[in-house]
Every structure is written in C-alpha cells, then in structure tokens.
C-alpha cells in the first residue's frame, strides 16, 4: 500500500456546538467534490438550550447533513421547513444564493437533547455554480443499505458497493457510513478516483496500518485496500471525482474570486433571499 495522507482535524466551536474539521486543510483542500467536512461532536444540551445557527448565506455548493443522534430543524429562503432525524439526509443546493437556519427543534429544546452527526459541503461543477437553489429531504428508510459478515453499509450519497443513493448529486460521488463488528473486514474498492476514511468511533486498520481516531485518512488513488475492525467501529467514507480547485470564503465556494466578492457585497448589503419568519442573521466575519 502506498503511504496514507493523514489529516488531523482542527477543533472549532459553532454557536456552542463543538466541531472537528479535517477539511479543508493546508495539506488537503478537497476529496472528490467534498470541500468541507464537519464532525459535530456528541453534545448533551440541557433543557431550554440547543444548537441555534441563525440565518446565513451560501453559494456554489451543496450542503449535506446526516445525524447519528438528535434532531435539527432546517429552514431556508426557499420556504423549506424540515425536521431532520437520525439517518435522514438533508440536502440543500445553494447555487447562485440561498440562506438557511439550523436549530434544535422547539420541543427538544424545552426538554433537553443530544446531538451528534456530520455536515459536509460538496462543490458544484463549474457549469452549475450559479444554478437555481434547491432543497430535498431523504428519510432514513429511503437510503440503500447492505449488511453481511459483520459489515453494515449505508450509502448516504452517490454510488458505491453496488448501491446508489437517491440524493441528487451532480457529479460522481461516494459518501457511505460504515459499521464493522469486531474482526470484520471490508475491501474498499478503487471505483472512485479520490477517497478518504474518517474513523468516528472504535479501532480499525487499513492494510494493517492503524487508522487515527477522528482523523481523515486520504487513500492512494487506484488501490483496493482492506479495512479491518480491531473492535466494533464506525466510519465515514467519502470520495468521488475531483472538480478542480475552488476558492472559499466563509460560507461561499466558487471557482472565481469575483463570485466570492460579489456574494460578500450582496450579503453585507442585505441583497439576499431571506428565510421566512427569520430576522436574526450572521454578519460577514471581520
């Protein structure tokens, strides 16, 4: 096996929610279409508290939220108002511009709750960067699954392991949740050009090499690799076809610096679609 590129995530705090963020990093800007990867760490919210991320904008990307525990309320400037539960996919394509809100649902906020999950951003192909924004919700039961020999695979988005997700990704994508019993193994195929593994819980090895807990291991291209579970373990596998370099500023992703500058000016001036019923908003950093 060629040497793995190991990315240590940096710790962040988003409105009181602890985050680990391996992408983007100076050593790896993207994996396939994935330009941003946030692990929302397990947190217990006391009664009368919860996550509350006020209205904020996006361009040039799609966001995908996938929860292991807890719930979130998604609201956006398209009029979407969706409760997202564990195992669901919340898929929002920003295109030329969208705003949204993410918060703990009111009922859970009153009694207290837990939260644990992943949120990723996928860059859009250049010809779709300014497309019409859109939102779709995919219940957990709609996602394809396979379970055999101590290995459970849920295909969150894209294609892989002879499965295809209903999430409408616009470019070749691989995003899977993997759960392995102790002693189980799984061959990671080379069907996608770029791939990376993130070990959420447990202990695992790739071709006999220990994977770092809560670190991103970028896999060598073109190699089939054997993943082995030293104990019960839980991982995310991401990848796909790279889309070329992207520029990022705050919540904006674009292939052209001018697009970022225009988005900054529009948001600062209030020239942006608004989330119905929402007044609070997050201002440009700095």
mmCIF file of C-alpha atoms in Angstrom:
data_model
loop_
_atom_site.group_PDB
_atom_site.id
_atom_site.type_symbol
_atom_site.label_atom_id
_atom_site.label_comp_id
_atom_site.label_asym_id
_atom_site.label_seq_id
_atom_site.Cartn_x
_atom_site.Cartn_y
_atom_site.Cartn_z
ATOM 1 C CA UNK A 1 0.000 0.000 0.000
ATOM 2 C CA UNK A 2 1.211 3.497 -0.801
ATOM 3 C CA UNK A 3 1.580 5.866 2.124
ATOM 4 C CA UNK A 4 -1.626 7.341 3.541
ATOM 5 C CA UNK A 5 -2.055 11.076 3.853
ATOM 6 C CA UNK A 6 -3.309 11.622 7.416
ATOM 7 C CA UNK A 7 -5.143 14.851 8.219
ATOM 8 C CA UNK A 8 -5.558 15.872 11.841
ATOM 9 C CA UNK A 9 -8.785 17.884 12.241
ATOM 10 C CA UNK A 10 -8.850 21.253 13.936
ATOM 11 C CA UNK A 11 -11.290 21.903 16.753
ATOM 12 C CA UNK A 12 -13.951 24.566 16.232
ATOM 13 C CA UNK A 13 -16.981 25.827 18.132
ATOM 14 C CA UNK A 14 -20.092 26.824 16.192
ATOM 15 C CA UNK A 15 -22.697 28.567 18.362
ATOM 16 C CA UNK A 16 -21.685 26.384 21.314
ATOM 17 C CA UNK A 17 -21.578 23.133 19.324
ATOM 18 C CA UNK A 18 -18.104 21.512 19.350
ATOM 19 C CA UNK A 19 -16.822 20.563 15.885
ATOM 20 C CA UNK A 20 -13.870 18.690 14.436
ATOM 21 C CA UNK A 21 -12.985 19.889 10.916
ATOM 22 C CA UNK A 22 -10.424 17.937 8.836
ATOM 23 C CA UNK A 23 -11.460 19.579 5.538
ATOM 24 C CA UNK A 24 -10.320 21.909 4.214
ATOM 25 C CA UNK A 25 -6.723 21.789 5.407
ATOM 26 C CA UNK A 26 -3.435 23.113 4.100
ATOM 27 C CA UNK A 27 -2.409 19.546 3.230
ATOM 28 C CA UNK A 28 -5.664 18.594 1.540
ATOM 29 C CA UNK A 29 -8.145 21.110 0.135
ATOM 30 C CA UNK A 30 -10.700 18.571 -1.085
ATOM 31 C CA UNK A 31 -11.512 14.891 -1.624
ATOM 32 C CA UNK A 32 -13.536 14.362 -4.785
ATOM 33 C CA UNK A 33 -16.280 17.026 -4.648
ATOM 34 C CA UNK A 34 -16.011 17.317 -0.831
ATOM 35 C CA UNK A 35 -14.514 20.678 0.140
ATOM 36 C CA UNK A 36 -15.655 20.817 3.772
ATOM 37 C CA UNK A 37 -16.163 18.140 6.444
ATOM 38 C CA UNK A 38 -17.503 18.854 9.929
ATOM 39 C CA UNK A 39 -17.906 16.240 12.634
ATOM 40 C CA UNK A 40 -20.461 17.626 15.095
ATOM 41 C CA UNK A 41 -19.215 16.006 18.281
ATOM 42 C CA UNK A 42 -21.554 14.408 20.791
ATOM 43 C CA UNK A 43 -23.107 17.056 22.995
ATOM 44 C CA UNK A 44 -25.871 16.925 25.577
ATOM 45 C CA UNK A 45 -27.990 20.071 25.615
ATOM 46 C CA UNK A 46 -29.713 20.888 28.894
ATOM 47 C CA UNK A 47 -33.415 21.847 28.937
ATOM 48 C CA UNK A 48 -34.099 25.287 27.436
ATOM 49 C CA UNK A 49 -30.942 25.113 25.317
ATOM 50 C CA UNK A 50 -29.874 23.696 21.976
ATOM 51 C CA UNK A 51 -27.996 24.454 18.798
ATOM 52 C CA UNK A 52 -29.162 27.648 17.115
ATOM 53 C CA UNK A 53 -27.327 28.831 13.995
ATOM 54 C CA UNK A 54 -29.005 31.984 12.730
ATOM 55 C CA UNK A 55 -29.689 32.892 9.112
ATOM 56 C CA UNK A 56 -26.552 32.717 6.967
ATOM 57 C CA UNK A 57 -25.807 32.522 3.211
ATOM 58 C CA UNK A 58 -24.208 30.055 0.796
ATOM 59 C CA UNK A 59 -23.238 29.998 -2.880
ATOM 60 C CA UNK A 60 -21.631 27.460 -5.204
ATOM 61 C CA UNK A 61 -22.080 24.316 -3.116
ATOM 62 C CA UNK A 62 -24.437 21.709 -1.741
ATOM 63 C CA UNK A 63 -24.672 21.021 1.991
ATOM 64 C CA UNK A 64 -25.476 17.554 3.336
ATOM 65 C CA UNK A 65 -26.423 16.979 6.968
ATOM 66 C CA UNK A 66 -26.509 13.437 8.370
ATOM 67 C CA UNK A 67 -27.208 12.819 12.064
ATOM 68 C CA UNK A 68 -26.371 9.855 14.285
ATOM 69 C CA UNK A 69 -28.230 11.235 17.309
ATOM 70 C CA UNK A 70 -30.607 14.138 17.965
ATOM 71 C CA UNK A 71 -32.627 16.280 15.570
ATOM 72 C CA UNK A 72 -32.297 19.569 13.732
ATOM 73 C CA UNK A 73 -34.834 21.933 12.180
ATOM 74 C CA UNK A 74 -33.792 23.110 8.725
ATOM 75 C CA UNK A 75 -35.370 26.311 7.350
ATOM 76 C CA UNK A 76 -34.253 28.105 4.200
ATOM 77 C CA UNK A 77 -35.046 31.006 1.892
ATOM 78 C CA UNK A 78 -36.845 28.623 -0.489
ATOM 79 C CA UNK A 79 -39.543 28.147 2.152
ATOM 80 C CA UNK A 80 -38.350 24.699 3.266
ATOM 81 C CA UNK A 81 -39.076 23.872 6.912
ATOM 82 C CA UNK A 82 -37.925 20.327 7.647
ATOM 83 C CA UNK A 83 -37.244 18.355 10.803
ATOM 84 C CA UNK A 84 -34.139 16.214 10.252
ATOM 85 C CA UNK A 85 -33.880 12.997 12.266
ATOM 86 C CA UNK A 86 -31.065 10.428 12.661
ATOM 87 C CA UNK A 87 -30.284 8.649 9.399
ATOM 88 C CA UNK A 88 -32.055 11.221 7.216
ATOM 89 C CA UNK A 89 -30.263 13.216 4.533
ATOM 90 C CA UNK A 90 -30.877 16.956 4.461
ATOM 91 C CA UNK A 91 -29.635 18.129 1.036
ATOM 92 C CA UNK A 92 -29.511 21.818 0.091
ATOM 93 C CA UNK A 93 -28.017 23.145 -3.134
ATOM 94 C CA UNK A 94 -27.084 26.804 -2.821
ATOM 95 C CA UNK A 95 -26.292 27.545 -6.466
ATOM 96 C CA UNK A 96 -26.432 31.317 -7.039
ATOM 97 C CA UNK A 97 -27.572 32.006 -3.489
ATOM 98 C CA UNK A 98 -29.580 30.648 -0.582
ATOM 99 C CA UNK A 99 -29.877 31.395 3.137
ATOM 100 C CA UNK A 100 -30.797 28.927 5.864
ATOM 101 C CA UNK A 101 -31.197 28.368 9.585
ATOM 102 C CA UNK A 102 -30.257 25.262 11.592
ATOM 103 C CA UNK A 103 -31.512 24.790 15.143
ATOM 104 C CA UNK A 104 -32.696 22.277 17.697
ATOM 105 C CA UNK A 105 -36.473 21.792 17.282
ATOM 106 C CA UNK A 106 -38.535 23.687 19.871
ATOM 107 C CA UNK A 107 -39.908 20.548 21.565
ATOM 108 C CA UNK A 108 -36.442 19.078 22.090
ATOM 109 C CA UNK A 109 -35.118 22.442 23.193
ATOM 110 C CA UNK A 110 -37.667 22.526 26.021
ATOM 111 C CA UNK A 111 -36.828 19.108 27.438
ATOM 112 C CA UNK A 112 -33.137 18.854 26.519
ATOM 113 C CA UNK A 113 -31.499 16.740 23.841
ATOM 114 C CA UNK A 114 -28.355 15.211 22.390
ATOM 115 C CA UNK A 115 -26.681 15.965 19.076
ATOM 116 C CA UNK A 116 -24.101 14.032 17.067
ATOM 117 C CA UNK A 117 -23.584 13.952 13.322
ATOM 118 C CA UNK A 118 -21.771 15.081 10.200
ATOM 119 C CA UNK A 119 -22.185 18.007 7.870
ATOM 120 C CA UNK A 120 -20.293 18.173 4.587
ATOM 121 C CA UNK A 121 -20.150 20.614 1.699
ATOM 122 C CA UNK A 122 -19.797 19.434 -1.878
ATOM 123 C CA UNK A 123 -18.600 21.829 -4.565
ATOM 124 C CA UNK A 124 -20.797 22.120 -7.629
ATOM 125 C CA UNK A 125 -19.484 21.526 -11.153
ATOM 126 C CA UNK A 126 -18.409 24.837 -12.619
ATOM 127 C CA UNK A 127 -21.355 24.995 -15.041
ATOM 128 C CA UNK A 128 -23.787 24.602 -12.105
ATOM 129 C CA UNK A 129 -22.216 27.029 -9.633
ATOM 130 C CA UNK A 130 -24.893 29.647 -10.394
ATOM 131 C CA UNK A 131 -27.811 27.217 -10.768
ATOM 132 C CA UNK A 132 -31.217 27.659 -9.140
ATOM 133 C CA UNK A 133 -31.065 26.742 -5.437
ATOM 134 C CA UNK A 134 -32.981 23.708 -4.231
ATOM 135 C CA UNK A 135 -33.710 21.534 -1.207
ATOM 136 C CA UNK A 136 -34.657 17.892 -0.765
ATOM 137 C CA UNK A 137 -35.117 15.673 2.272
ATOM 138 C CA UNK A 138 -34.433 11.942 2.103
ATOM 139 C CA UNK A 139 -35.757 9.867 5.035
ATOM 140 C CA UNK A 140 -33.507 7.204 6.512
ATOM 141 C CA UNK A 141 -35.689 4.434 5.070
ATOM 142 C CA UNK A 142 -35.030 5.678 1.521
ATOM 143 C CA UNK A 143 -31.247 5.165 1.706
ATOM 144 C CA UNK A 144 -29.842 1.880 0.347
ATOM 145 C CA UNK A 145 -28.192 -0.465 2.828
ATOM 146 C CA UNK A 146 -26.244 -3.690 2.763
ATOM 147 C CA UNK A 147 -25.324 -5.899 5.711
ATOM 148 C CA UNK A 148 -23.285 -9.108 5.668
ATOM 149 C CA UNK A 149 -20.423 -10.756 7.540
ATOM 150 C CA UNK A 150 -20.407 -8.158 10.299
ATOM 151 C CA UNK A 151 -20.311 -5.180 7.916
ATOM 152 C CA UNK A 152 -23.193 -2.697 7.581
ATOM 153 C CA UNK A 153 -23.034 -0.131 4.757
ATOM 154 C CA UNK A 154 -25.415 2.797 4.322
ATOM 155 C CA UNK A 155 -24.918 4.727 1.107
ATOM 156 C CA UNK A 156 -25.630 8.336 2.053
ATOM 157 C CA UNK A 157 -24.970 9.894 -1.368
ATOM 158 C CA UNK A 158 -23.638 8.870 -4.761
ATOM 159 C CA UNK A 159 -22.692 5.334 -5.758
ATOM 160 C CA UNK A 160 -20.554 2.620 -4.247
ATOM 161 C CA UNK A 161 -20.551 -1.036 -3.211
ATOM 162 C CA UNK A 162 -23.153 -1.723 -5.964
ATOM 163 C CA UNK A 163 -25.554 0.704 -4.263
ATOM 164 C CA UNK A 164 -26.978 4.052 -5.419
ATOM 165 C CA UNK A 165 -28.385 6.758 -3.171
ATOM 166 C CA UNK A 166 -31.463 8.815 -4.163
ATOM 167 C CA UNK A 167 -29.707 12.059 -3.174
ATOM 168 C CA UNK A 168 -29.361 14.107 -6.418
ATOM 169 C CA UNK A 169 -25.592 14.654 -6.523
ATOM 170 C CA UNK A 170 -24.482 16.406 -9.761
ATOM 171 C CA UNK A 171 -21.061 14.723 -10.106
ATOM 172 C CA UNK A 172 -19.527 11.298 -9.353
ATOM 173 C CA UNK A 173 -19.687 10.997 -5.558
ATOM 174 C CA UNK A 174 -19.108 8.424 -2.824
ATOM 175 C CA UNK A 175 -20.427 9.005 0.695
ATOM 176 C CA UNK A 176 -21.040 5.975 2.885
ATOM 177 C CA UNK A 177 -21.494 5.188 6.563
ATOM 178 C CA UNK A 178 -19.671 2.016 7.580
ATOM 179 C CA UNK A 179 -20.197 -0.032 10.745
ATOM 180 C CA UNK A 180 -17.989 -3.057 11.336
ATOM 181 C CA UNK A 181 -18.229 -5.689 14.067
ATOM 182 C CA UNK A 182 -15.048 -6.780 15.829
ATOM 183 C CA UNK A 183 -12.962 -8.908 13.487
ATOM 184 C CA UNK A 184 -14.916 -7.967 10.360
ATOM 185 C CA UNK A 185 -13.253 -6.670 7.213
ATOM 186 C CA UNK A 186 -14.267 -4.792 4.077
ATOM 187 C CA UNK A 187 -12.447 -4.295 0.795
ATOM 188 C CA UNK A 188 -12.537 -0.609 -0.173
ATOM 189 C CA UNK A 189 -12.784 -0.654 -3.984
ATOM 190 C CA UNK A 190 -10.973 1.743 -6.312
ATOM 191 C CA UNK A 191 -14.151 2.650 -8.213
ATOM 192 C CA UNK A 192 -13.772 6.343 -7.348
ATOM 193 C CA UNK A 193 -10.675 8.356 -8.146
ATOM 194 C CA UNK A 194 -10.344 10.061 -4.750
ATOM 195 C CA UNK A 195 -11.340 8.550 -1.398
ATOM 196 C CA UNK A 196 -10.840 9.190 2.306
ATOM 197 C CA UNK A 197 -11.836 7.421 5.527
ATOM 198 C CA UNK A 198 -12.814 9.126 8.775
ATOM 199 C CA UNK A 199 -12.878 6.922 11.890
ATOM 200 C CA UNK A 200 -15.734 8.175 14.074
ATOM 201 C CA UNK A 201 -15.536 5.557 16.843
ATOM 202 C CA UNK A 202 -13.604 2.398 17.615
ATOM 203 C CA UNK A 203 -10.361 0.921 16.333
ATOM 204 C CA UNK A 204 -9.627 -0.066 12.753
ATOM 205 C CA UNK A 205 -6.722 -0.793 10.428
ATOM 206 C CA UNK A 206 -6.188 -0.271 6.718
ATOM 207 C CA UNK A 207 -3.879 -2.909 5.226
ATOM 208 C CA UNK A 208 -2.549 -3.500 8.744
ATOM 209 C CA UNK A 209 -1.887 0.192 9.478
ATOM 210 C CA UNK A 210 -3.793 1.793 12.359
ATOM 211 C CA UNK A 211 -6.278 4.464 11.373
ATOM 212 C CA UNK A 212 -6.258 7.559 13.588
ATOM 213 C CA UNK A 213 -9.384 8.071 15.658
ATOM 214 C CA UNK A 214 -11.247 11.131 14.364
ATOM 215 C CA UNK A 215 -8.659 11.848 11.718
ATOM 216 C CA UNK A 216 -9.053 11.819 7.950
ATOM 217 C CA UNK A 217 -7.011 9.219 6.056
ATOM 218 C CA UNK A 218 -6.740 10.105 2.361
ATOM 219 C CA UNK A 219 -6.328 6.890 0.369
ATOM 220 C CA UNK A 220 -3.930 6.414 -2.549
ATOM 221 C CA UNK A 221 -5.605 6.513 -5.947
ATOM 222 C CA UNK A 222 -6.251 3.315 -7.853
ATOM 223 C CA UNK A 223 -5.614 0.879 -4.966
ATOM 224 C CA UNK A 224 -8.085 -1.572 -3.443
ATOM 225 C CA UNK A 225 -7.480 -1.577 0.305
ATOM 226 C CA UNK A 226 -8.599 -3.888 3.095
ATOM 227 C CA UNK A 227 -10.294 -2.253 6.078
ATOM 228 C CA UNK A 228 -10.221 -4.392 9.231
ATOM 229 C CA UNK A 229 -12.020 -3.811 12.533
ATOM 230 C CA UNK A 230 -9.983 -4.369 15.693
ATOM 231 C CA UNK A 231 -13.197 -3.876 17.672
ATOM 232 C CA UNK A 232 -16.604 -2.510 16.816
ATOM 233 C CA UNK A 233 -16.027 0.600 14.730
ATOM 234 C CA UNK A 234 -17.935 3.330 12.928
ATOM 235 C CA UNK A 235 -16.535 5.208 9.909
ATOM 236 C CA UNK A 236 -17.454 7.576 7.103
ATOM 237 C CA UNK A 237 -16.085 7.033 3.600
ATOM 238 C CA UNK A 238 -16.057 9.994 1.212
ATOM 239 C CA UNK A 239 -14.804 10.449 -2.316
ATOM 240 C CA UNK A 240 -15.574 10.914 -5.968
ATOM 241 C CA UNK A 241 -14.268 12.741 -8.993
ATOM 242 C CA UNK A 242 -12.357 15.967 -8.251
ATOM 243 C CA UNK A 243 -13.913 19.120 -9.709
ATOM 244 C CA UNK A 244 -10.799 21.268 -9.863
ATOM 245 C CA UNK A 245 -9.606 23.969 -7.456
ATOM 246 C CA UNK A 246 -12.175 26.005 -5.570
ATOM 247 C CA UNK A 247 -11.878 29.254 -3.646
ATOM 248 C CA UNK A 248 -13.582 29.527 -0.264
ATOM 249 C CA UNK A 249 -14.507 32.484 1.867
ATOM 250 C CA UNK A 250 -16.680 31.926 4.949
ATOM 251 C CA UNK A 251 -19.797 30.106 3.659
ATOM 252 C CA UNK A 252 -19.110 30.777 -0.011
ATOM 253 C CA UNK A 253 -17.464 28.417 -2.519
ATOM 254 C CA UNK A 254 -16.590 29.420 -6.093
ATOM 255 C CA UNK A 255 -14.110 28.781 -8.883
ATOM 256 C CA UNK A 256 -13.796 32.560 -9.495
ATOM 257 C CA UNK A 257 -12.691 35.124 -6.910
ATOM 258 C CA UNK A 258 -15.111 37.673 -8.371
ATOM 259 C CA UNK A 259 -18.057 35.430 -7.459
ATOM 260 C CA UNK A 260 -16.906 35.442 -3.839
ATOM 261 C CA UNK A 261 -16.525 39.206 -3.791
ATOM 262 C CA UNK A 262 -19.983 39.728 -5.269
ATOM 263 C CA UNK A 263 -21.519 37.373 -2.694
ATOM 264 C CA UNK A 264 -19.784 39.213 0.148
ATOM 265 C CA UNK A 265 -21.099 42.549 -1.078
ATOM 266 C CA UNK A 266 -24.638 41.250 -1.591
ATOM 267 C CA UNK A 267 -24.888 39.710 1.884
ATOM 268 C CA UNK A 268 -23.395 42.783 3.569
ATOM 269 C CA UNK A 269 -25.902 44.996 1.722
ATOM 270 C CA UNK A 270 -28.889 42.785 2.607
ATOM 271 C CA UNK A 271 -29.421 41.949 -1.073
ATOM 272 C CA UNK A 272 -30.133 38.281 -0.419
ATOM 273 C CA UNK A 273 -33.140 35.916 -0.246
ATOM 274 C CA UNK A 274 -34.463 35.785 3.314
ATOM 275 C CA UNK A 275 -35.666 32.827 5.366
ATOM 276 C CA UNK A 276 -39.401 33.377 6.003
ATOM 277 C CA UNK A 277 -40.122 34.443 9.569
ATOM 278 C CA UNK A 278 -36.459 34.939 10.486
ATOM 279 C CA UNK A 279 -34.905 38.261 11.473
ATOM 280 C CA UNK A 280 -31.586 37.343 13.110
ATOM 281 C CA UNK A 281 -28.648 36.836 10.758
ATOM 282 C CA UNK A 282 -24.939 36.171 10.963
ATOM 283 C CA UNK A 283 -22.887 39.050 9.579
ATOM 284 C CA UNK A 284 -19.768 38.718 7.446
ATOM 285 C CA UNK A 285 -16.719 37.843 9.566
ATOM 286 C CA UNK A 286 -14.394 40.697 10.385
#
